[in-house]
Each structure stands twice: as structure tokens, then as C-alpha cells.
PDB file of C-alpha atoms in Angstrom:
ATOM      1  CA  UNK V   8      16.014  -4.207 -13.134  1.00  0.00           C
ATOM      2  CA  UNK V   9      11.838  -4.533 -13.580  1.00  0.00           C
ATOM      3  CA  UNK V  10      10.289  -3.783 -10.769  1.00  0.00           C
ATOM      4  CA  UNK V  11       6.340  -4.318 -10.150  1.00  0.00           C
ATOM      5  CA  UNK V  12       3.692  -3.269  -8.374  1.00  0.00           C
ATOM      6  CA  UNK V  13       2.555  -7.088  -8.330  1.00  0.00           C
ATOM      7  CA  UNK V  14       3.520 -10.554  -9.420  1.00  0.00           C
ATOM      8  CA  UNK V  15       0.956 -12.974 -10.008  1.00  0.00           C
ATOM      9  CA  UNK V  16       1.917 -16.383  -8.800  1.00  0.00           C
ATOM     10  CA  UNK V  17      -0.621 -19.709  -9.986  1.00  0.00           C
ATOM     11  CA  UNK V  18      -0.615 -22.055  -7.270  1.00  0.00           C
ATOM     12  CA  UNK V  19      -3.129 -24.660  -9.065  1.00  0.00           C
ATOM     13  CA  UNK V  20      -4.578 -24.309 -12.413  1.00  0.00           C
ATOM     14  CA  UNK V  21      -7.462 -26.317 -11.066  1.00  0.00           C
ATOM     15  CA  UNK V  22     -10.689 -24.696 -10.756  1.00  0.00           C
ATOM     16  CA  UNK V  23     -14.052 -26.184  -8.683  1.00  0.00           C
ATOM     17  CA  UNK V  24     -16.624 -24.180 -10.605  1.00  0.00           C
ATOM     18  CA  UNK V  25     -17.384 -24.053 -14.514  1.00  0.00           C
ATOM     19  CA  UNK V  26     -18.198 -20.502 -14.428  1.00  0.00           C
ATOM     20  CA  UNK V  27     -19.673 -19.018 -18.686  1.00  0.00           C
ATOM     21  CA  UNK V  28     -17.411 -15.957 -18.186  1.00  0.00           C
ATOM     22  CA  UNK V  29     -13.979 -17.974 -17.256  1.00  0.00           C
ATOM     23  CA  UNK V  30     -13.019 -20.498 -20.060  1.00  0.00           C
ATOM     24  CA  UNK V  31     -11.524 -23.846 -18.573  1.00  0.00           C
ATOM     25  CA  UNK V  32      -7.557 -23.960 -18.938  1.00  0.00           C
ATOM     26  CA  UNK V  33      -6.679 -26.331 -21.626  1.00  0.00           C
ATOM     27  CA  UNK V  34      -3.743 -26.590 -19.454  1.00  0.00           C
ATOM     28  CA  UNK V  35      -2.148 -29.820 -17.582  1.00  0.00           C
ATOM     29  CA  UNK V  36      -3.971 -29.979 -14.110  1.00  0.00           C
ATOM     30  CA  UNK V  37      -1.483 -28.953 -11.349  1.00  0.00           C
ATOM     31  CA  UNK V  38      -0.750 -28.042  -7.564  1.00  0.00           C
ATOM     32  CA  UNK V  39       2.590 -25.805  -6.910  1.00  0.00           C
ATOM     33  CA  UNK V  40       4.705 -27.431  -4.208  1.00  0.00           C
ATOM     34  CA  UNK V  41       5.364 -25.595  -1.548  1.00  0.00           C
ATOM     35  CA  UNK V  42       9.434 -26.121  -2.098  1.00  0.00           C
ATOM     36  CA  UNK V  43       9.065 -24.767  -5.939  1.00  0.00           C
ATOM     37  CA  UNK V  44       6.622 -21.965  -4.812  1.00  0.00           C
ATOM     38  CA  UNK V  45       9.152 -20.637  -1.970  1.00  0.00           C
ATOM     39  CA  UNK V  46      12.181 -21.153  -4.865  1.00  0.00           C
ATOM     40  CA  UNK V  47       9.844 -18.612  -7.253  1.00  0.00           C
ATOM     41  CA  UNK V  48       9.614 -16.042  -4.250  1.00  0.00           C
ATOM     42  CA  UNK V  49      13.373 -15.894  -3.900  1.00  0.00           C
ATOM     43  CA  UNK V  50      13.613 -15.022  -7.781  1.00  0.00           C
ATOM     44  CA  UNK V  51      10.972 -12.692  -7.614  1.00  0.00           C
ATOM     45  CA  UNK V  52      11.873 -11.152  -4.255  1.00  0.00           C
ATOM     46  CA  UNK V  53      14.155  -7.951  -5.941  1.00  0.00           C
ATOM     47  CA  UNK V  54      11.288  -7.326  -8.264  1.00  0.00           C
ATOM     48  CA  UNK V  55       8.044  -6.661  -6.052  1.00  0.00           C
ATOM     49  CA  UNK V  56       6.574  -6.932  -2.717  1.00  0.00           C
ATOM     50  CA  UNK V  57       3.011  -7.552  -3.376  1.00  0.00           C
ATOM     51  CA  UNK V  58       1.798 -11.524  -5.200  1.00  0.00           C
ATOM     52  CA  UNK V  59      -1.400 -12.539  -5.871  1.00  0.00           C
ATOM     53  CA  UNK V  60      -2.328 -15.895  -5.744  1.00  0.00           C
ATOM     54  CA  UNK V  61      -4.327 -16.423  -9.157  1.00  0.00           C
ATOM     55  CA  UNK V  62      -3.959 -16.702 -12.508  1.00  0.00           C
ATOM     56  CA  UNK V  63      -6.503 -19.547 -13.622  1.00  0.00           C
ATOM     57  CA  UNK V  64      -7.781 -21.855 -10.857  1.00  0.00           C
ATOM     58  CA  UNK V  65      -9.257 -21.689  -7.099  1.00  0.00           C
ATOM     59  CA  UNK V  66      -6.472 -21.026  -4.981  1.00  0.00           C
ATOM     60  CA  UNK V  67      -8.541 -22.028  -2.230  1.00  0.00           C
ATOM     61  CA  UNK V  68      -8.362 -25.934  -3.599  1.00  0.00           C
ATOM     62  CA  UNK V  69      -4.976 -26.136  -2.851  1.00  0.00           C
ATOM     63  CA  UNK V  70      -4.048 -28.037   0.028  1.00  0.00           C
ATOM     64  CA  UNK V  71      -1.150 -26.848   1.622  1.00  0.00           C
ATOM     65  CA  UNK V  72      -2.007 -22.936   1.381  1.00  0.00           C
ATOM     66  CA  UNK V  73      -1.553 -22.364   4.584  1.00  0.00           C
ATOM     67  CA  UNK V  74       2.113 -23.030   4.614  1.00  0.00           C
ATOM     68  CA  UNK V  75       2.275 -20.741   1.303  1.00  0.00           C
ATOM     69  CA  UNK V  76       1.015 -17.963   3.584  1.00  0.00           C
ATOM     70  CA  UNK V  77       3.906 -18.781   5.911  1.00  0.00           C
ATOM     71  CA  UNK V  78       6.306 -18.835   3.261  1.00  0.00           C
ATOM     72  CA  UNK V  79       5.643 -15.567   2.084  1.00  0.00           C
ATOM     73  CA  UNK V  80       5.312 -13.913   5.128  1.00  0.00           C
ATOM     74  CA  UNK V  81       9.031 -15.622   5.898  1.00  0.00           C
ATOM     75  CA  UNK V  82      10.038 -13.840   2.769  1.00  0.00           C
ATOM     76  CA  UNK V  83       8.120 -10.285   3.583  1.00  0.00           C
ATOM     77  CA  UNK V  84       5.523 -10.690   0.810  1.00  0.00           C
ATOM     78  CA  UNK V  85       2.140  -9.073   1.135  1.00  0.00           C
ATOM     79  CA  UNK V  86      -0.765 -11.600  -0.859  1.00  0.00           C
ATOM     80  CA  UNK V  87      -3.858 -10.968  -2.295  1.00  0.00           C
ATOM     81  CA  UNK V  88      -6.063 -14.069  -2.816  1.00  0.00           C
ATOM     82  CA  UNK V  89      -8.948 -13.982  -5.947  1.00  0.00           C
ATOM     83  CA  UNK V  90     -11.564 -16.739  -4.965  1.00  0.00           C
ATOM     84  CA  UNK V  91     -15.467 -17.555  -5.890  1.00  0.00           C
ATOM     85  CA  UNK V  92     -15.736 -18.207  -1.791  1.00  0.00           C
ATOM     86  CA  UNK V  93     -17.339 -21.258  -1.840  1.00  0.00           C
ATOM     87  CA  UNK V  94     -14.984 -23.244   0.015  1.00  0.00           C
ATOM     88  CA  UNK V  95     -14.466 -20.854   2.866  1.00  0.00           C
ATOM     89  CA  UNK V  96     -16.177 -23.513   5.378  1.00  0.00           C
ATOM     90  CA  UNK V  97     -13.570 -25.877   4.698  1.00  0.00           C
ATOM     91  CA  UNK V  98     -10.758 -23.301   4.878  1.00  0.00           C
ATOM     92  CA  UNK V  99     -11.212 -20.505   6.766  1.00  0.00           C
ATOM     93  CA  UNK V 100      -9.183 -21.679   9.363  1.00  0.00           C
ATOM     94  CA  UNK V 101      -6.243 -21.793   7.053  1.00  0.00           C
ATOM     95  CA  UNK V 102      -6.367 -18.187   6.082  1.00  0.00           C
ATOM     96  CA  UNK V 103      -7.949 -16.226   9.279  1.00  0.00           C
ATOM     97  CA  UNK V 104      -4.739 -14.715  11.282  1.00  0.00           C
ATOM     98  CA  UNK V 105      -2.263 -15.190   8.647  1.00  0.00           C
ATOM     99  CA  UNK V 106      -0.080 -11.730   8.551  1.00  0.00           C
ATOM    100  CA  UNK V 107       0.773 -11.915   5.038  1.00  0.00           C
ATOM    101  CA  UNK V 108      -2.538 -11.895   3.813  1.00  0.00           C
ATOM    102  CA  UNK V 109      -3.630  -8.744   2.618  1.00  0.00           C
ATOM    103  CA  UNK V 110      -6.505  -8.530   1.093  1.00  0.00           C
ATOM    104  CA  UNK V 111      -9.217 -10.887   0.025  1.00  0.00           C
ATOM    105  CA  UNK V 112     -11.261 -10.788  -3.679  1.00  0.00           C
ATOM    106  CA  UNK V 113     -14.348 -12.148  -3.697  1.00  0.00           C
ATOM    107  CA  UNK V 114     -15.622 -12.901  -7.288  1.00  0.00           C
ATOM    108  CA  UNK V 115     -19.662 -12.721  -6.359  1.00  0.00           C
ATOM    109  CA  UNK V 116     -20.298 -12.869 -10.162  1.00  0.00           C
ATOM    110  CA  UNK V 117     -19.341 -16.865 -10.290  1.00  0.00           C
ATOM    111  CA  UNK V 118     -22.306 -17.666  -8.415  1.00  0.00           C
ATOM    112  CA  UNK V 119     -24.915 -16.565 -11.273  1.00  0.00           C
ATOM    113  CA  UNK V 120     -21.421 -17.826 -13.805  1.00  0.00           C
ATOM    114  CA  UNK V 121     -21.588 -21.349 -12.914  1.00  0.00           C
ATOM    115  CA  UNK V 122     -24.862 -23.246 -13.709  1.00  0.00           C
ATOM    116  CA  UNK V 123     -25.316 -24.960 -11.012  1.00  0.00           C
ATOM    117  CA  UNK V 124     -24.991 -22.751  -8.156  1.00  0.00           C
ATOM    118  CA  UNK V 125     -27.905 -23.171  -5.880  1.00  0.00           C
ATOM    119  CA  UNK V 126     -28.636 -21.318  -2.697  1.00  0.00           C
ATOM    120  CA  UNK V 127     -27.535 -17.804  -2.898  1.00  0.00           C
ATOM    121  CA  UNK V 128     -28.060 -16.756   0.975  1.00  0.00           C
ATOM    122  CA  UNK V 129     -26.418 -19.810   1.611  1.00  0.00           C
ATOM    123  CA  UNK V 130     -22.873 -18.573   0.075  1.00  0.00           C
ATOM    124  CA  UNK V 131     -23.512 -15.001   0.778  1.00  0.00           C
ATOM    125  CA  UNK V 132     -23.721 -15.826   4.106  1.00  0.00           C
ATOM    126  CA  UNK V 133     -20.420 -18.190   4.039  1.00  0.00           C
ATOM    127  CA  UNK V 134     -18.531 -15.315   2.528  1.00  0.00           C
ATOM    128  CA  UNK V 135     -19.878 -12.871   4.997  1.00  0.00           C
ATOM    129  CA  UNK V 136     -19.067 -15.388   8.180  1.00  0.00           C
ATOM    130  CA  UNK V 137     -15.111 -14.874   6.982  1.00  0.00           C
ATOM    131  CA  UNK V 138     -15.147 -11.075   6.349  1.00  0.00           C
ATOM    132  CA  UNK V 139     -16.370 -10.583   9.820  1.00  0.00           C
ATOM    133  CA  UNK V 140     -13.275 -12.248  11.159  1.00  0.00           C
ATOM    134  CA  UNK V 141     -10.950 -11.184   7.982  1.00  0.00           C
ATOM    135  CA  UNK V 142     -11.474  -7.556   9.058  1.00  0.00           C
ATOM    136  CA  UNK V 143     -10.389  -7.765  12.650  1.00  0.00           C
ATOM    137  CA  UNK V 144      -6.910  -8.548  11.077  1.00  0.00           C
ATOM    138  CA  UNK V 145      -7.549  -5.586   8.765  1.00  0.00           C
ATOM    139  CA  UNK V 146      -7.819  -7.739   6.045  1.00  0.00           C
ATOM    140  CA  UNK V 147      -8.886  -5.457   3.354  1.00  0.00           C
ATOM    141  CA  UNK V 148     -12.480  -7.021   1.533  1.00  0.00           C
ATOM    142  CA  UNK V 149     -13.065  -6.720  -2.258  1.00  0.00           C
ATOM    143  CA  UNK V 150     -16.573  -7.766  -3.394  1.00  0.00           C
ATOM    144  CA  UNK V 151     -17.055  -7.786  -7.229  1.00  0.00           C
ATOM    145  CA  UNK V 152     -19.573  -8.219  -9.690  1.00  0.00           C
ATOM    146  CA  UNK V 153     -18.031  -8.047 -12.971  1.00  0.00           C
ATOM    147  CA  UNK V 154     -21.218  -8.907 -14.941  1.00  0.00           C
ATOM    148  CA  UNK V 155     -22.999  -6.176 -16.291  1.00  0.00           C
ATOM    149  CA  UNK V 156     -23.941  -5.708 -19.685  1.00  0.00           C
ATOM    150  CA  UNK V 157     -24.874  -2.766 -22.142  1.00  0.00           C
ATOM    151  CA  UNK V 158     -28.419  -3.213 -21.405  1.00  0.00           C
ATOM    152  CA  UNK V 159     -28.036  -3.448 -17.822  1.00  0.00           C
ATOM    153  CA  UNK V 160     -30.678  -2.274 -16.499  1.00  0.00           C
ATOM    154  CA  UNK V 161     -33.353  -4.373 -18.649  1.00  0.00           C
ATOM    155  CA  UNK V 162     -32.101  -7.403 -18.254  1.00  0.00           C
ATOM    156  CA  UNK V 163     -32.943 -10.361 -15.708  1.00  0.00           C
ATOM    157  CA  UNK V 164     -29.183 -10.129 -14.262  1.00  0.00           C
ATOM    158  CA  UNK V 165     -29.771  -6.583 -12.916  1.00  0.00           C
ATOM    159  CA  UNK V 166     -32.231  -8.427 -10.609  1.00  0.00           C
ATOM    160  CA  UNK V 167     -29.903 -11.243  -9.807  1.00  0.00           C
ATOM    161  CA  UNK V 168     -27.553  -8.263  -8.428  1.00  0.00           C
ATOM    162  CA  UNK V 169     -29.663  -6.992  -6.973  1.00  0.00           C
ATOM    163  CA  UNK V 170     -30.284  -9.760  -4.640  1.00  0.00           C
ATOM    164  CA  UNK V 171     -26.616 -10.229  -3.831  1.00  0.00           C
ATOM    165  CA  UNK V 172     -26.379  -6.469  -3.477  1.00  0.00           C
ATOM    166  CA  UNK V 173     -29.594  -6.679  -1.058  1.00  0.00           C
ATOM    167  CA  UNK V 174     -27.700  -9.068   1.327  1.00  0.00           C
ATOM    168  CA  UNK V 175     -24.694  -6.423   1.572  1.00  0.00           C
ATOM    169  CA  UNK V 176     -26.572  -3.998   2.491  1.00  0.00           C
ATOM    170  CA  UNK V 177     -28.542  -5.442   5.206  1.00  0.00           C
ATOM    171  CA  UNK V 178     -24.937  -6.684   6.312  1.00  0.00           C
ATOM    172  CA  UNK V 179     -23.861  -3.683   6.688  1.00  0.00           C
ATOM    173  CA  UNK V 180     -26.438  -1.598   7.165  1.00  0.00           C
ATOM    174  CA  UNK V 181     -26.127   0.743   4.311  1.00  0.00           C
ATOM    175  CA  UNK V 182     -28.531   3.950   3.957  1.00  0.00           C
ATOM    176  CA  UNK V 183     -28.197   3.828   0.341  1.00  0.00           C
ATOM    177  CA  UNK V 184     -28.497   1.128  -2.534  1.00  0.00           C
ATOM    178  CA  UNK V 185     -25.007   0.913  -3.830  1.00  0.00           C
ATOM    179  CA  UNK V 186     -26.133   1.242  -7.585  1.00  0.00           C
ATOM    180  CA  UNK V 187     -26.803   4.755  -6.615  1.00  0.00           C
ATOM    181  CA  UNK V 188     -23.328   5.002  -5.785  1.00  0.00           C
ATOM    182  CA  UNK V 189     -21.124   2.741  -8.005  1.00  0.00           C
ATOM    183  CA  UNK V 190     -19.652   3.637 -11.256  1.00  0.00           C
ATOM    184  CA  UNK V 191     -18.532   0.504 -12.887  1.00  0.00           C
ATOM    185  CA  UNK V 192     -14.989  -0.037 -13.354  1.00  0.00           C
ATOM    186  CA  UNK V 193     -14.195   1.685  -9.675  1.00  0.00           C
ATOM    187  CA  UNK V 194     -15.011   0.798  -6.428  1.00  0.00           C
ATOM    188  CA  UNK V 195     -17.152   2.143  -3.378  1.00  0.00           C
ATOM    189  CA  UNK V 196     -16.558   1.335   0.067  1.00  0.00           C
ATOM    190  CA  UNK V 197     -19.303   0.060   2.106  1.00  0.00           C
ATOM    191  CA  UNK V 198     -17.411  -0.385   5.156  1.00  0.00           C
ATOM    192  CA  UNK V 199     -13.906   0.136   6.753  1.00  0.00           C
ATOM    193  CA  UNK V 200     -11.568  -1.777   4.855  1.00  0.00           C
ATOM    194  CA  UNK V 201     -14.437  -3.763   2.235  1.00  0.00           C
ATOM    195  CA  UNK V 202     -15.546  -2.372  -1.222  1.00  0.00           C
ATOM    196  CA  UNK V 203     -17.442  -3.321  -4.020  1.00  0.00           C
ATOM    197  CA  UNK V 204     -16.845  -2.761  -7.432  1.00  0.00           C
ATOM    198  CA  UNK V 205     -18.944  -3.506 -10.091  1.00  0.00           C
ATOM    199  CA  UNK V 206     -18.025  -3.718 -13.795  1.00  0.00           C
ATOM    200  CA  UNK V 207     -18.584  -5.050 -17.166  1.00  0.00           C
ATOM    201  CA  UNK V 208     -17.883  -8.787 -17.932  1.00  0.00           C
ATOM    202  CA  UNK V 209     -14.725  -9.216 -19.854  1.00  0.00           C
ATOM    203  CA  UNK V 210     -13.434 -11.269 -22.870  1.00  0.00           C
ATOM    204  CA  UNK V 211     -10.234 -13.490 -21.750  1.00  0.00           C
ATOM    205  CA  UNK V 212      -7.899 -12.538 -24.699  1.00  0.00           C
ATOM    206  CA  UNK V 213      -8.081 -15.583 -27.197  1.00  0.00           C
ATOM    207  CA  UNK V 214      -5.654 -16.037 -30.369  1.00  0.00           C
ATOM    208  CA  UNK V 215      -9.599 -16.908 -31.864  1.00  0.00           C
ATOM    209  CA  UNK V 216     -10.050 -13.432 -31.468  1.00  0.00           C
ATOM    210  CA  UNK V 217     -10.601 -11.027 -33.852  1.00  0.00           C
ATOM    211  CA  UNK V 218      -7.299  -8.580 -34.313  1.00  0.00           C
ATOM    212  CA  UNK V 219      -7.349  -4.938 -33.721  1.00  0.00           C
ATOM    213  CA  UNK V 220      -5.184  -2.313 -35.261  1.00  0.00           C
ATOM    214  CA  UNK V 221      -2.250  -3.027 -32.510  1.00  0.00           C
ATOM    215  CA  UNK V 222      -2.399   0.769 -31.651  1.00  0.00           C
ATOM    216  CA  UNK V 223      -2.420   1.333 -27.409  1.00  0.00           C
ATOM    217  CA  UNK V 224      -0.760   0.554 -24.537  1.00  0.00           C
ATOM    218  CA  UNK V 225      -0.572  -1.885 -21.832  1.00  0.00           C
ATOM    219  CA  UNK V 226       0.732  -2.160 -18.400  1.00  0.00           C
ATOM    220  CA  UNK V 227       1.932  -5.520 -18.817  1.00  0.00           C
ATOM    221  CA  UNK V 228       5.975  -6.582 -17.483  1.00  0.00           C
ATOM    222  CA  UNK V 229       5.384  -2.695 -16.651  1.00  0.00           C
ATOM    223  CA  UNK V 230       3.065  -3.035 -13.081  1.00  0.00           C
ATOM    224  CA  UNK V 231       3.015  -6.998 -13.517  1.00  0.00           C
ATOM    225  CA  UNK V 232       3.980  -9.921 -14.559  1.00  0.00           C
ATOM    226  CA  UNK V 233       3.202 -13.600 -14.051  1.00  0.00           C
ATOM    227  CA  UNK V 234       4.248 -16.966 -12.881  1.00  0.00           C
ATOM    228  CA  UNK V 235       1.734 -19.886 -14.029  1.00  0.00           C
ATOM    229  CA  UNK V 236       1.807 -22.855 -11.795  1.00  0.00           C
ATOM    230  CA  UNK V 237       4.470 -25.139 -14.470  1.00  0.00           C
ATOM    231  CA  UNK V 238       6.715 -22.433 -13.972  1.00  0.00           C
ATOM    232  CA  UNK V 239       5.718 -20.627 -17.592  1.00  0.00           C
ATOM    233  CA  UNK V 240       6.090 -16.905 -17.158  1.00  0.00           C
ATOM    234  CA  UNK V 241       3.558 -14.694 -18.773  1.00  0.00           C
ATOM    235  CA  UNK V 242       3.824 -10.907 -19.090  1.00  0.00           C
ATOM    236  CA  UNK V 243       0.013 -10.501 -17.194  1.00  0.00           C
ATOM    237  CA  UNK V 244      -2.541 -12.229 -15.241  1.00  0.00           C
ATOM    238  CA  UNK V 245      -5.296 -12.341 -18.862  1.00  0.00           C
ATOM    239  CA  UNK V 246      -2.620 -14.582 -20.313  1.00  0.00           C
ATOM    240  CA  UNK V 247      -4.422 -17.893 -18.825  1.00  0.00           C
ATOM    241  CA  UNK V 248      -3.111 -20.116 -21.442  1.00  0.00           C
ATOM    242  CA  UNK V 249       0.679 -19.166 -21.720  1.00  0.00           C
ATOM    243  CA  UNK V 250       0.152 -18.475 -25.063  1.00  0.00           C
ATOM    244  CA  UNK V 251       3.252 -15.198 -24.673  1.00  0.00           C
ATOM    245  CA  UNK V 252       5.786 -17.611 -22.896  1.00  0.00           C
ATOM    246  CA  UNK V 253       8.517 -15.694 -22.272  1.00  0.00           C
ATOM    247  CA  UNK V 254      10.588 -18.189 -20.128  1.00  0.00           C
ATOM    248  CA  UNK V 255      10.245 -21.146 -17.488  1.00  0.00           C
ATOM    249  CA  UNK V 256      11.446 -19.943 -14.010  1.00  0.00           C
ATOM    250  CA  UNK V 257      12.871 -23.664 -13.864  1.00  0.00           C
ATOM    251  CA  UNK V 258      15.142 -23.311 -16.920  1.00  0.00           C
ATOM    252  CA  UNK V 259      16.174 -19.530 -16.195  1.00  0.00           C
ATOM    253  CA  UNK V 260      15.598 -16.881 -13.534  1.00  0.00           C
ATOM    254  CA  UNK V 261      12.934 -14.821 -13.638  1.00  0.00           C
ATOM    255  CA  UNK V 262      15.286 -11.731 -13.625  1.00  0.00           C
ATOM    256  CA  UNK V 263      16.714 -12.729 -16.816  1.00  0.00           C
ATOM    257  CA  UNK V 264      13.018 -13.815 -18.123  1.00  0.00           C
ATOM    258  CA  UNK V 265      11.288 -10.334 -17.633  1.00  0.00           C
ATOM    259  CA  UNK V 266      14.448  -8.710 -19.124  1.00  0.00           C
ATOM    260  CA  UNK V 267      14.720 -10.931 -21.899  1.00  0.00           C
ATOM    261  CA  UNK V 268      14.351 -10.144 -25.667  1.00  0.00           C
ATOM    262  CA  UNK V 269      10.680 -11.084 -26.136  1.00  0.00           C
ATOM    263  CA  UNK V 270       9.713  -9.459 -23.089  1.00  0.00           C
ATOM    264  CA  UNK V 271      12.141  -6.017 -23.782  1.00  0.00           C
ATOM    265  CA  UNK V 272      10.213  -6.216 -27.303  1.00  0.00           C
ATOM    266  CA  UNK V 273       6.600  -6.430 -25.909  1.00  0.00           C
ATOM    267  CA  UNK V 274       7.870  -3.651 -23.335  1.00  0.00           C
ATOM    268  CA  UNK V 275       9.132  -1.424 -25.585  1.00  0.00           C
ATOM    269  CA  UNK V 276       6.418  -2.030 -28.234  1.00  0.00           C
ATOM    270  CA  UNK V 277       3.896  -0.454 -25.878  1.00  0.00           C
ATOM    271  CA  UNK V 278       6.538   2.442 -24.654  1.00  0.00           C
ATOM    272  CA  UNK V 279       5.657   2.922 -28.530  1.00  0.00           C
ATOM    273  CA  UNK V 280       1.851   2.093 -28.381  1.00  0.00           C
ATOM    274  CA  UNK V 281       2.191  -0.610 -30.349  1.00  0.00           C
ATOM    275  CA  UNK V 282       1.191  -4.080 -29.585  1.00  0.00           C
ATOM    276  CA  UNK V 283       3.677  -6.143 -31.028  1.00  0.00           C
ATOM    277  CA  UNK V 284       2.855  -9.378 -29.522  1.00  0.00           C
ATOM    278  CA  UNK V 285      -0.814 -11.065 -31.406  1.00  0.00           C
ATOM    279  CA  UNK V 286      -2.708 -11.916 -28.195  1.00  0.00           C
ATOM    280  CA  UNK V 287      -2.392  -8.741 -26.982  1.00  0.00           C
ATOM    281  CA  UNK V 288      -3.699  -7.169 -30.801  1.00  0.00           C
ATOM    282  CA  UNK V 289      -6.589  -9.421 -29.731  1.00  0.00           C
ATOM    283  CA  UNK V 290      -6.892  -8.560 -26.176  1.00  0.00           C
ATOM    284  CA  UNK V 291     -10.323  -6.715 -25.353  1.00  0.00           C
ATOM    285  CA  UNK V 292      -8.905  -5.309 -21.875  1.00  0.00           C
ATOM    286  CA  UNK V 293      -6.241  -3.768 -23.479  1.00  0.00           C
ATOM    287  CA  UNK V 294      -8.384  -1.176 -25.015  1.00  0.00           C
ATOM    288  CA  UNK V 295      -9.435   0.313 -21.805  1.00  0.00           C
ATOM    289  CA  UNK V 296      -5.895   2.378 -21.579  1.00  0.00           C
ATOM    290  CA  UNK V 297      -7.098   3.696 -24.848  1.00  0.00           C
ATOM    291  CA  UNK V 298      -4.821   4.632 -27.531  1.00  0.00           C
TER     292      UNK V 298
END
């Protein structure tokens, strides 16, 4: 049997920002329910102990997230939440104390991704309100600010960071500027329990892509897999669309999904460094486990 370091697990495909970097889900429009998403953590249950509420969408839109918490706690999950932090004032109260929440991810780069964000110490401060409560439950913090480019350090986005990255350290009191200390692509910790890590923006994989020579390897169905909120399973969290469906948790079990043939193929392919599946010969992420 598969087992994973994580399972990815959409609970809405719905998303309150239009950020450049994230293309909108040509997707139907959806909300789990709480009774489907606590029938996908029994399937899952043999294969990991670790979900993450994401895929495409702001988890913290949906409604009932609270009792999702619950339910995985019931069911001795550990979750890790991806959010843009903007509706922490509404829902704070829904996350603050919850056991099975882990850690928290907060995507800093959507503020300067969707055009019309407006009052950056506003939402730096928002985000910084829950950490100070998130850590007394040792809540583990993840700032990142996946949004640097080649020329880095000449453009007008350095400065944007460094705005953002101006507010953390006054927050925390730092005795250094963290670009002194950062190497994109890993993190550095600022304080017990929070990080940062900065990093290049990347390309969603898109069958519009160009192809590569299907050479590498992947840790796809190897340290994840994914549930999308109809119940599509995907074989990693870049697969947004559901373009590599490899089953629907609501026609078979997930056990039988991940071992299935199109999944063994796409397994074994990259035990072989090959890419056998054509998103993933178009996948830009994939080339950072180099050949």
C-alpha cells in the first residue's frame, strides 16, 4: 500500500482574490460537505497522517471549516492550511485553539498578485494579529514570497518585498534584513516556530505548455497525492485542473485509485525518470529534481 508524507484535500475550489501568478480554475465552483470530507479521511486514513487543505481555492471561504478541523482531529490528522490571509478577521476564531491544526502558510506574494490589493500594513498587520495567538498553540508560521524574478534585484518588486519584509522585522525584532539571510527555495526562521521562505514565482503546469524531453523525476503518488473538492483524484497539488484524473473517490476508493494502472504507470515511469504522463512533460516544477 502507498503511503505519503501528505494528502492534499480541496475543500472549495473557490478563490476571493484574482491573483497574475494563480490562474482561475476553469472548474465547477464548489464547497466540500463536511459528511463527504470526513468519508475522504476514512479512505485516506491508512495512507498518511498529515492533509493540507488546498489545492485551488481559499480554504478560508469555506464556511463550515471549523467542524473540518474537528473532523480531522476525530480522525488523528495533523492539517496544514495555504491561505492569502485576508480573511483572518472574519475567521480567526474558527481556527485559533484547534489541535489539529498544524501549521499555517501564509502566501504574502498574493497581495502585490492581485490588482487590487490596497493597504499593505493593513493585512500585514491582520496576519500578524493571528500568528501572535497561532504560536501560543505552537502553531508552526510559514511566510512566503514566491515572487522573485531573474533580475531581482533591479526590479520595482524587490522594493515591494522589501516593505513586507520591513514589517517582519520590526515584528520581530530582527538584527538582520532577512535577504542577507535567505536563499530562495529554503527557508529561514525568524522566530520560534515561524519562517520565511522566499522563492521564484512558478508556472502552474498547463497542457498549453511547451513539452520537454520527459527525462526526470517527480515525487508525485510518491510523497503526495490529491483529492480535488468533486472528489477527482490527482497525483499532486500543481494538478489544479484534474487534467491526470486518475479516479473519483465517489466511484472507487482511494486505495484502489493511487494503486491503479494509470497511477502504477506514472509511478513507475518516474522510478525510470521518465515522465510518461504529458502535463507532467510540461510541468516547469518538475525540473527542479533535475534529471
Amino acid at each position: 500500500m502507498k503511503t505519503f508524507k501528505k494528502v492534499y484535500i480541496e475543500i472549495t475550489s473557490i478563490c476571493n482574490l484574482a491573483c497574475s501568478f494563480c490562474p482561475q480554475t476553469k472548474r465547477a465552483k464548489n464547497f466540500i460537505d463536511p459528511e463527504v470530507f470526513n468519508n475522504i479521511l476514512d479512505q485516506i486514513k491508512p495512507h498518511t497522517k498529515h492533509i493540507y487543505l488546498h489545492v485551488k481555492g481559499e480554504p478560508l471561504l469555506h464556511p463550515k471549516i471549523d467542524l473540518l478541523l474537528d473532523s480531522a482531529h476525530e480522525k488523528g490528522f495533523k492539517v496544514n492550511i495555504t491561505t492569502n490571509g485576508t480573511l483572518l478577521p472574519k475567521t480567526q476564531h474558527k481556527l485559533l485553539g484547534k489541535p489539529a491544526l498544524r501549521q499555517m502558510n501564509f502566501s504574502l506574494h498574493s497581495f502585490d498578485g492581485h490588482e487590487g490589493s490596497t493597504d499593505r500594513e493593513g493585512y500585514l498587520g491582520n496576519v500578524l494579529s493571528f500568528v501572535r495567538e497561532a504560536v501560543k498553540h505552537n502553531v508552526i508560521i510559514s511566510f512566503r514570497l514566491w515572487n522573485l524574478t531573474q533580475d531581482n534585484f533591479t526590479n520595482a518588486q524587490m522594493n515591494r518585498n522589501r516593505e513586507t519584509l520591513e514589517v517582519l522585522e520590526q515584528e520581530f525584532n530582527l538584527d538582520f534584513r532577512i535577504e542577507e539571510k535567505v536563499v530562495p527555495g529554503s527557508g529561514v526562521k525568524i522566530a520560534q516556530n515561524v519562517y520565511l521562505n522566499q522563492d521564484h514565482e512558478f508556472q502552474w503546469p498547463s497542457l498549453d505548455a511547451p513539452e520537454d524531453d520527459g527525462k526526470g523525476f517527480c515525487h508525485a503518488l510518491r510523497s503526495q497525492a490529491a483529492v480535488l473538492v468533486d472528489g477527482t483524484v490527482v497525483p499532486c497539488c500543481l494538478d489544479g485542473e484534474g487534467v491526470i484524473n486518475l479516479g473519483n473517490v465517489h466511484e472507487k476508493s482511494f486505495s484502489e485509485i493511487v494503486d491503479g494502472e494509470r497511477a502504477n504507470n506514472l509511478f513507475y515511469g518516474f522510478s525510470k525518470r521518465e515522465a510518461v504522463e504529458e502535463l507532467c512533460r510540461k510541468c516547469g516544477y518538475r525540473q527542479r529534481f533535475g534529471a
